[in-house]
Short mmCIF file of C-alpha atoms in Angstrom, two decimals:
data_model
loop_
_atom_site.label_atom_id
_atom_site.label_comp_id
_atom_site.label_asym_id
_atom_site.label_seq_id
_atom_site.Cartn_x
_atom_site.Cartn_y
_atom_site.Cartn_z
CA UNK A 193 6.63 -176.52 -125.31
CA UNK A 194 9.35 -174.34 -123.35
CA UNK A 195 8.26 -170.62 -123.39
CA UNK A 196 11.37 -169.14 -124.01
CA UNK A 197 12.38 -168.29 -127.52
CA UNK A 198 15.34 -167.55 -127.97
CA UNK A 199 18.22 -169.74 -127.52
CA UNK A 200 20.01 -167.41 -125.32
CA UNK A 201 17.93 -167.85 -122.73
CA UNK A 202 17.99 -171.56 -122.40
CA UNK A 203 19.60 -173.55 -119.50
CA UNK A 204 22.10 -176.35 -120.48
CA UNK A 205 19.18 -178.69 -119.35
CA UNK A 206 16.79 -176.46 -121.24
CA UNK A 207 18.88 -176.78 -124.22
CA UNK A 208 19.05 -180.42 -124.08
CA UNK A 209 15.27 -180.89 -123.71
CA UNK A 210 14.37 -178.40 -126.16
CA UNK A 211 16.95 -178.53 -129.27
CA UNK A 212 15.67 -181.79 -130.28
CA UNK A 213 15.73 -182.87 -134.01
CA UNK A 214 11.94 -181.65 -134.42
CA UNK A 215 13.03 -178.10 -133.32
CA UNK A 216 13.58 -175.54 -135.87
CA UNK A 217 16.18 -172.78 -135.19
CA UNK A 218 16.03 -169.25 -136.67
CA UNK A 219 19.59 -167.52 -137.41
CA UNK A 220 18.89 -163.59 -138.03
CA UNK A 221 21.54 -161.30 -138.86
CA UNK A 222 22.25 -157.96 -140.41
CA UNK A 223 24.41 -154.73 -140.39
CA UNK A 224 25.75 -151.90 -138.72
CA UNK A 225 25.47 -148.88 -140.86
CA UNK A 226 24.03 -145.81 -142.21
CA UNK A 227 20.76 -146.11 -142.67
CA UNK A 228 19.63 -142.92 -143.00
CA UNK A 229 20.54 -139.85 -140.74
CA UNK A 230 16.89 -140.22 -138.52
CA UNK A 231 17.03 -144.29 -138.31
CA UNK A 232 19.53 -146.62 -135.99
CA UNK A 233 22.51 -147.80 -137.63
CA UNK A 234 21.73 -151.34 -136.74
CA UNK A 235 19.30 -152.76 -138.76
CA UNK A 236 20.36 -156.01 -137.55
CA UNK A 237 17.84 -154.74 -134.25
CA UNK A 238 14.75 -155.42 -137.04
CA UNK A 239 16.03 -158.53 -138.74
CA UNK A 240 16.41 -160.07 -135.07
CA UNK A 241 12.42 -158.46 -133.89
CA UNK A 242 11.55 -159.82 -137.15
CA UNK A 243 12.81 -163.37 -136.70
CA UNK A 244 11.08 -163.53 -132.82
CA UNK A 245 7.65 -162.47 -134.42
CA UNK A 246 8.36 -165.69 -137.30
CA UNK A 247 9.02 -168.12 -134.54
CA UNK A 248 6.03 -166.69 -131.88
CA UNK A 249 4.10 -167.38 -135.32
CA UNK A 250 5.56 -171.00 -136.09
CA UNK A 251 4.81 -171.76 -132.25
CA UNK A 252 0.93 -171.11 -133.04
CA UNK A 253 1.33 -173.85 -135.69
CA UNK A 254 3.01 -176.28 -132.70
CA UNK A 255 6.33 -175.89 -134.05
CA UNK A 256 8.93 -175.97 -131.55
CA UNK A 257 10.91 -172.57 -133.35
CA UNK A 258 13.54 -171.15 -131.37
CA UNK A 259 16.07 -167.75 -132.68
CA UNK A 260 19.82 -167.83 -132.15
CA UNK A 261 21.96 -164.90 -131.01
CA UNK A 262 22.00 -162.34 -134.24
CA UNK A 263 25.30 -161.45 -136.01
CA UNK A 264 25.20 -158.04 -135.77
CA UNK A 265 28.11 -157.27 -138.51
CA UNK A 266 26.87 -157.45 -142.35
CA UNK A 267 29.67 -157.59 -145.73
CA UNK A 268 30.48 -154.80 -146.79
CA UNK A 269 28.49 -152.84 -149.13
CA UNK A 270 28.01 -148.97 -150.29
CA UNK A 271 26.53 -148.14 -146.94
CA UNK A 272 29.06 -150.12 -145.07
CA UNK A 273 31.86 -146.85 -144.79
CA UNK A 274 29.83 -144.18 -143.31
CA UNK A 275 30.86 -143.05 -140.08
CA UNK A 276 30.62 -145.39 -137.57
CA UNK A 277 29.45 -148.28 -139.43
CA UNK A 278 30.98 -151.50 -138.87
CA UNK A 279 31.01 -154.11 -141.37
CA UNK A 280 33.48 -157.24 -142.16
CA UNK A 281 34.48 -159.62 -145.37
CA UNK A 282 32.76 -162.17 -147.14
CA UNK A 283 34.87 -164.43 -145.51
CA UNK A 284 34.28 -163.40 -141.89
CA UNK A 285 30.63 -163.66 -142.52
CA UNK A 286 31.20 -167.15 -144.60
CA UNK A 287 32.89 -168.93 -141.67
CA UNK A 288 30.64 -167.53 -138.93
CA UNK A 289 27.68 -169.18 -140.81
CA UNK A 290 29.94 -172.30 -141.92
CA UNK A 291 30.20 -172.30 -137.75
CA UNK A 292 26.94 -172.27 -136.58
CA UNK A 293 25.44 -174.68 -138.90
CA UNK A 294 28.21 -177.35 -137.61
CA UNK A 295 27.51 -176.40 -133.81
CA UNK A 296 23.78 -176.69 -134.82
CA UNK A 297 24.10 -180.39 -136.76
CA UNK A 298 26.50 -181.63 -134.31
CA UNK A 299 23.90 -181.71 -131.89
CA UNK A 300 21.20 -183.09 -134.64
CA UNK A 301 19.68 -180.01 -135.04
CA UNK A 302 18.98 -179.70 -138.61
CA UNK A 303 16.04 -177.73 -139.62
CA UNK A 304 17.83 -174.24 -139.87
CA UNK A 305 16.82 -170.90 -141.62
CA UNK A 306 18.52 -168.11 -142.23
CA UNK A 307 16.69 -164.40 -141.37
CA UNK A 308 18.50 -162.08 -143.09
CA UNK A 309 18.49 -158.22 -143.20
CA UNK A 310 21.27 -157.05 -145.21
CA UNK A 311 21.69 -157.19 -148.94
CA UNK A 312 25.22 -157.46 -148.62
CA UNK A 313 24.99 -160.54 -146.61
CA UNK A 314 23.18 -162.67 -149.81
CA UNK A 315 26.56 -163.80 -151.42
CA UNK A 316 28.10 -165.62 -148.36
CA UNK A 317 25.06 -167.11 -147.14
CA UNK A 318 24.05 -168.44 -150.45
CA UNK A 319 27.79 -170.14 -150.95
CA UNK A 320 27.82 -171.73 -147.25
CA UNK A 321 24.44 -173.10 -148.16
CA UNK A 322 25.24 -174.28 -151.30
CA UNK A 323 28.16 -176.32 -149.76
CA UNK A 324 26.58 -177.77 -147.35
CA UNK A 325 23.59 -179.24 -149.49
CA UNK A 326 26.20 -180.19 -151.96
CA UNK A 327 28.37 -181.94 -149.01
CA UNK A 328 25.87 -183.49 -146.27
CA UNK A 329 22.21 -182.95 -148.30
CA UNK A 330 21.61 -179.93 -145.28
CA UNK A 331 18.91 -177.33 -147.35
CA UNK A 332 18.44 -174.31 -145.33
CA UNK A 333 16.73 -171.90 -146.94
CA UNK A 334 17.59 -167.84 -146.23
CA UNK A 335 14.33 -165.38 -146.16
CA UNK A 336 15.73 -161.84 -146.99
CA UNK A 337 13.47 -160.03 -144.85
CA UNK A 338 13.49 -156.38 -146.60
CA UNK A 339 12.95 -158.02 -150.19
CA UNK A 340 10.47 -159.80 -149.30
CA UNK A 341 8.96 -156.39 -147.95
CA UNK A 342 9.83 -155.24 -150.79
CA UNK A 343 7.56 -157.36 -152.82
CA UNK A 344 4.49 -157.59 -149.90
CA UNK A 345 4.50 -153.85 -149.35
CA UNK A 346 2.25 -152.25 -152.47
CA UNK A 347 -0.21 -154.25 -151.90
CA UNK A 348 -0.12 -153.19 -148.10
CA UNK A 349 -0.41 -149.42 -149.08
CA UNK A 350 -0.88 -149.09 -152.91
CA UNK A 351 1.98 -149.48 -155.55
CA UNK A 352 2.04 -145.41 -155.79
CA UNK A 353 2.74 -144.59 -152.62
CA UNK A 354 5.23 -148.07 -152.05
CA UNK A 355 7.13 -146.43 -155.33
CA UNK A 356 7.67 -143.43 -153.09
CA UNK A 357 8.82 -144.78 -150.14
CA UNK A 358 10.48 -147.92 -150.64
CA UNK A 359 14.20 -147.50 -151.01
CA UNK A 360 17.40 -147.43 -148.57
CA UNK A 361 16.96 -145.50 -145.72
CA UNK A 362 12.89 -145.30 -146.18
CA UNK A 363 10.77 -148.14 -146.41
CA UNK A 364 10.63 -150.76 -145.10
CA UNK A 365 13.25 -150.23 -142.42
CA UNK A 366 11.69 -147.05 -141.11
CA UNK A 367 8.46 -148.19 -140.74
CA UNK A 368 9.43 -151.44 -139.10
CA UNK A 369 11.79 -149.49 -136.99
CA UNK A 370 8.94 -146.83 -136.25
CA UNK A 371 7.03 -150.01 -135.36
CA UNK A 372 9.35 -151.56 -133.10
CA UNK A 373 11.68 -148.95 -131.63
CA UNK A 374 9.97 -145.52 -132.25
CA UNK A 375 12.52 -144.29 -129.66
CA UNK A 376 15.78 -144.28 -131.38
CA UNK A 377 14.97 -142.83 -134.18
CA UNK A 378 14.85 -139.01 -135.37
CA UNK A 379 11.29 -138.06 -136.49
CA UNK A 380 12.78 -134.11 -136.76
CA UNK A 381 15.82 -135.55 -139.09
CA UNK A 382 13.23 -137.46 -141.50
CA UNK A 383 13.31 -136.00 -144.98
CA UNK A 384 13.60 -136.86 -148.62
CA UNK A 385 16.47 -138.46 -150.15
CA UNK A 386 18.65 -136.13 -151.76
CA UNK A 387 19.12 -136.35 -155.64
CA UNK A 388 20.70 -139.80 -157.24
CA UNK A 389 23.39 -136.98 -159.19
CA UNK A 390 26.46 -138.36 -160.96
CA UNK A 391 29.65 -140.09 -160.35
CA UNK A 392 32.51 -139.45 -162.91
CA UNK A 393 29.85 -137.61 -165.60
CA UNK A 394 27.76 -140.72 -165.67
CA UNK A 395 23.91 -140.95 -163.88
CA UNK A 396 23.97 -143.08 -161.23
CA UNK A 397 20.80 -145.33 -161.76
CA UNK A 398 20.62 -147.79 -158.40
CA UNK A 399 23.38 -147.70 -155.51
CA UNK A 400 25.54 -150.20 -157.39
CA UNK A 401 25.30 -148.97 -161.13
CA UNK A 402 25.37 -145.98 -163.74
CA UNK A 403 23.49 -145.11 -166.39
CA UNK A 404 25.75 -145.52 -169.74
CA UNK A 405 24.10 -145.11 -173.02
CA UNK A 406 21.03 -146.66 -172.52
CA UNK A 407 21.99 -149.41 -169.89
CA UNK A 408 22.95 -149.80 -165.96
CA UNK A 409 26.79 -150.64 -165.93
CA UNK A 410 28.06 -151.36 -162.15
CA UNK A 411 30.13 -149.49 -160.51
CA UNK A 412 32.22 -149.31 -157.15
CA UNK A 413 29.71 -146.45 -156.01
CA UNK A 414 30.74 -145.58 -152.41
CA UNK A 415 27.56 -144.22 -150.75
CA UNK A 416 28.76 -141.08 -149.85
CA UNK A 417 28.92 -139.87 -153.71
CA UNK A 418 24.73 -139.89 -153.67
CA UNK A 419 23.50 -139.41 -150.72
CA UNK A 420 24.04 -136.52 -148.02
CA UNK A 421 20.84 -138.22 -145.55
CA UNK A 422 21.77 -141.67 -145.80
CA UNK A 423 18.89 -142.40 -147.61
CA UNK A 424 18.59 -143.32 -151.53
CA UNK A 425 15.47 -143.16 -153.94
CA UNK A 426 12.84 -143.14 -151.59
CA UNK A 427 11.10 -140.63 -149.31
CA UNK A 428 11.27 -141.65 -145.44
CA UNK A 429 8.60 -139.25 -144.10
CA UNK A 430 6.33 -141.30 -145.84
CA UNK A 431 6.69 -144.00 -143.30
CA UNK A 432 4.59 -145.10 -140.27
CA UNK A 433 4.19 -147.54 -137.40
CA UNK A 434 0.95 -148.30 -138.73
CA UNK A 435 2.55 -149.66 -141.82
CA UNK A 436 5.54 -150.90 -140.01
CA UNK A 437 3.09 -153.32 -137.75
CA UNK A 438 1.51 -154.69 -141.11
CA UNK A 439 4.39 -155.21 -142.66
CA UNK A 440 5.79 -157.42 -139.59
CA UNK A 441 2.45 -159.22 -139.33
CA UNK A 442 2.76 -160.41 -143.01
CA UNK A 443 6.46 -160.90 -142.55
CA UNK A 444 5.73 -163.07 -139.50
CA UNK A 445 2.84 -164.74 -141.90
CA UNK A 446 5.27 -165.66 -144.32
CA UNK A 447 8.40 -167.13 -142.49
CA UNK A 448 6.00 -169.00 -140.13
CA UNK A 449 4.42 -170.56 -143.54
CA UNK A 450 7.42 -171.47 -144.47
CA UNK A 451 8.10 -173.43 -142.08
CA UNK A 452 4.91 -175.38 -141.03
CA UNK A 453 5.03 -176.07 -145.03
CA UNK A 454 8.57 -176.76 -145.20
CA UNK A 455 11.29 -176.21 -142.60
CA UNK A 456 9.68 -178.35 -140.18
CA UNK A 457 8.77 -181.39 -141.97
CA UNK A 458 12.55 -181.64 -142.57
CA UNK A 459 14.57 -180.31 -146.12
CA UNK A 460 17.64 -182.90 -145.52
CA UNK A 461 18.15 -184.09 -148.66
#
């Protein structure tokens, strides 16, 4: 098997040896935001780490598992206004996916999944791969990586302290981030989120809703309104690179499953 991993780094003849209909091919993608005044805006950096660590991990099982270029643009969201943040439509992000899955099949390549690290992203990926099931029988499955942290990470550290520090701009970003690029980010500019507050008299409950007589109603909550760190609901100093590490490991455990189990034996309906 070809030591490189991602697809990037390929020759044409490379590319032709390798990309064979037995390959798998990882497409990771995120945003360009705030993420909290102490982390990197693009958290696209993790989703791509993330998807190298799933295919090094595949690879153990034998499973040629190779990671395409990351998009590093996510949909716009609360988040996606804050200075500096770029971010484009549902349609943008739609076609670019509708894209690569035909330059992927067109050259037989079928066993495709998504690594995703934005929430805002979920929408357009789950339409394009709806189509193309519906249209040519292609299933490619899409592992959110930070909900599925979301759900691994109590029992990595306890459900009391996960309650703390899982949240936007806190876990699990920082601590994968602390993990993988301790340098960019701001250990002096790590502190608690600032209160949830209100937007026009009503509680705001999550990012996206308020608090109305007993029920979340959603709202066009901009960000901005709730947060003046970037961060929301969580506490960020509570993250570690210790935590980070484990949190990739079973991350990496996961996807790689996934395929060995699934991906790989071929999902074409």
């Amino acid at each position: 098997m070809i030591e490189k991993i991602r697809l990037a780094d390929l020759t044409s003849q490379e590319a032709r040896e390798a990309l064979n209909a037995e390959a798998v091919v990882l497409l990771p993608m995120g945003s360009l935001e705030d993420q909290g005044i102490h982390a990197p805006m693009g958290d696209y950096m993790a989703a791509d780490l993330v998807a190298v660590e799933i295919a090094r991990a595949a690879r153990g099982f034998g499973i040629a598992t190779f990671v395409a270029p990351v998009i590093p643009f996510g949909v716009h969201d609360n988040f996606g206004f804050g200075h500096g943040g770029i971010s484009i439509s549902h349609a943008t992000l739609a076609s670019l996916v509708d894209d690569m899955f035909a330059c992927l099949t067109r050259h037989g390549i079928c066993k495709i999944m998504v690594i995703n690290g934005h929430g805002g992203n979920v929408p357009a990926i789950a339409e394009v791969a709806l189509r193309w099931r519906q249209t040519v029988g292609l299933f490619v499955p899409s592992m959110y990586v930070w909900q599925a942290a979301f759900g691994v990470l109590p029992n990595l550290i306890g459900k009391e302290k996960a309650a703390q520090s899982l949240g936007h701009g806190g876990d699990p970003l920082t601590s994968v981030g602390l993990h993988f690029y301790p340098h960019l980010l701001r250990k002096d500019l790590i502190r608690p989120a600032s209160s949830r507050g209100q937007v026009k008299c009503m509680d705001v409950s999550t990012i996206s809703t308020l608090r109305y007589d007993g029920v979340d109603i959603h709202a066009p909550i901009m960000a901005q309104e709730v947060t003046t760190t970037g961060a929301f609901a969580c506490d960020p100093s509570l993250s570690c690179a210790d935590t980070g590490e484990r949190l990739v490991a079973r991350l990496a455990q996961i996807g790689a499953g996934l395929i060995r189990d699934h991906v790989a034996r071929g999902l074409h309906d």
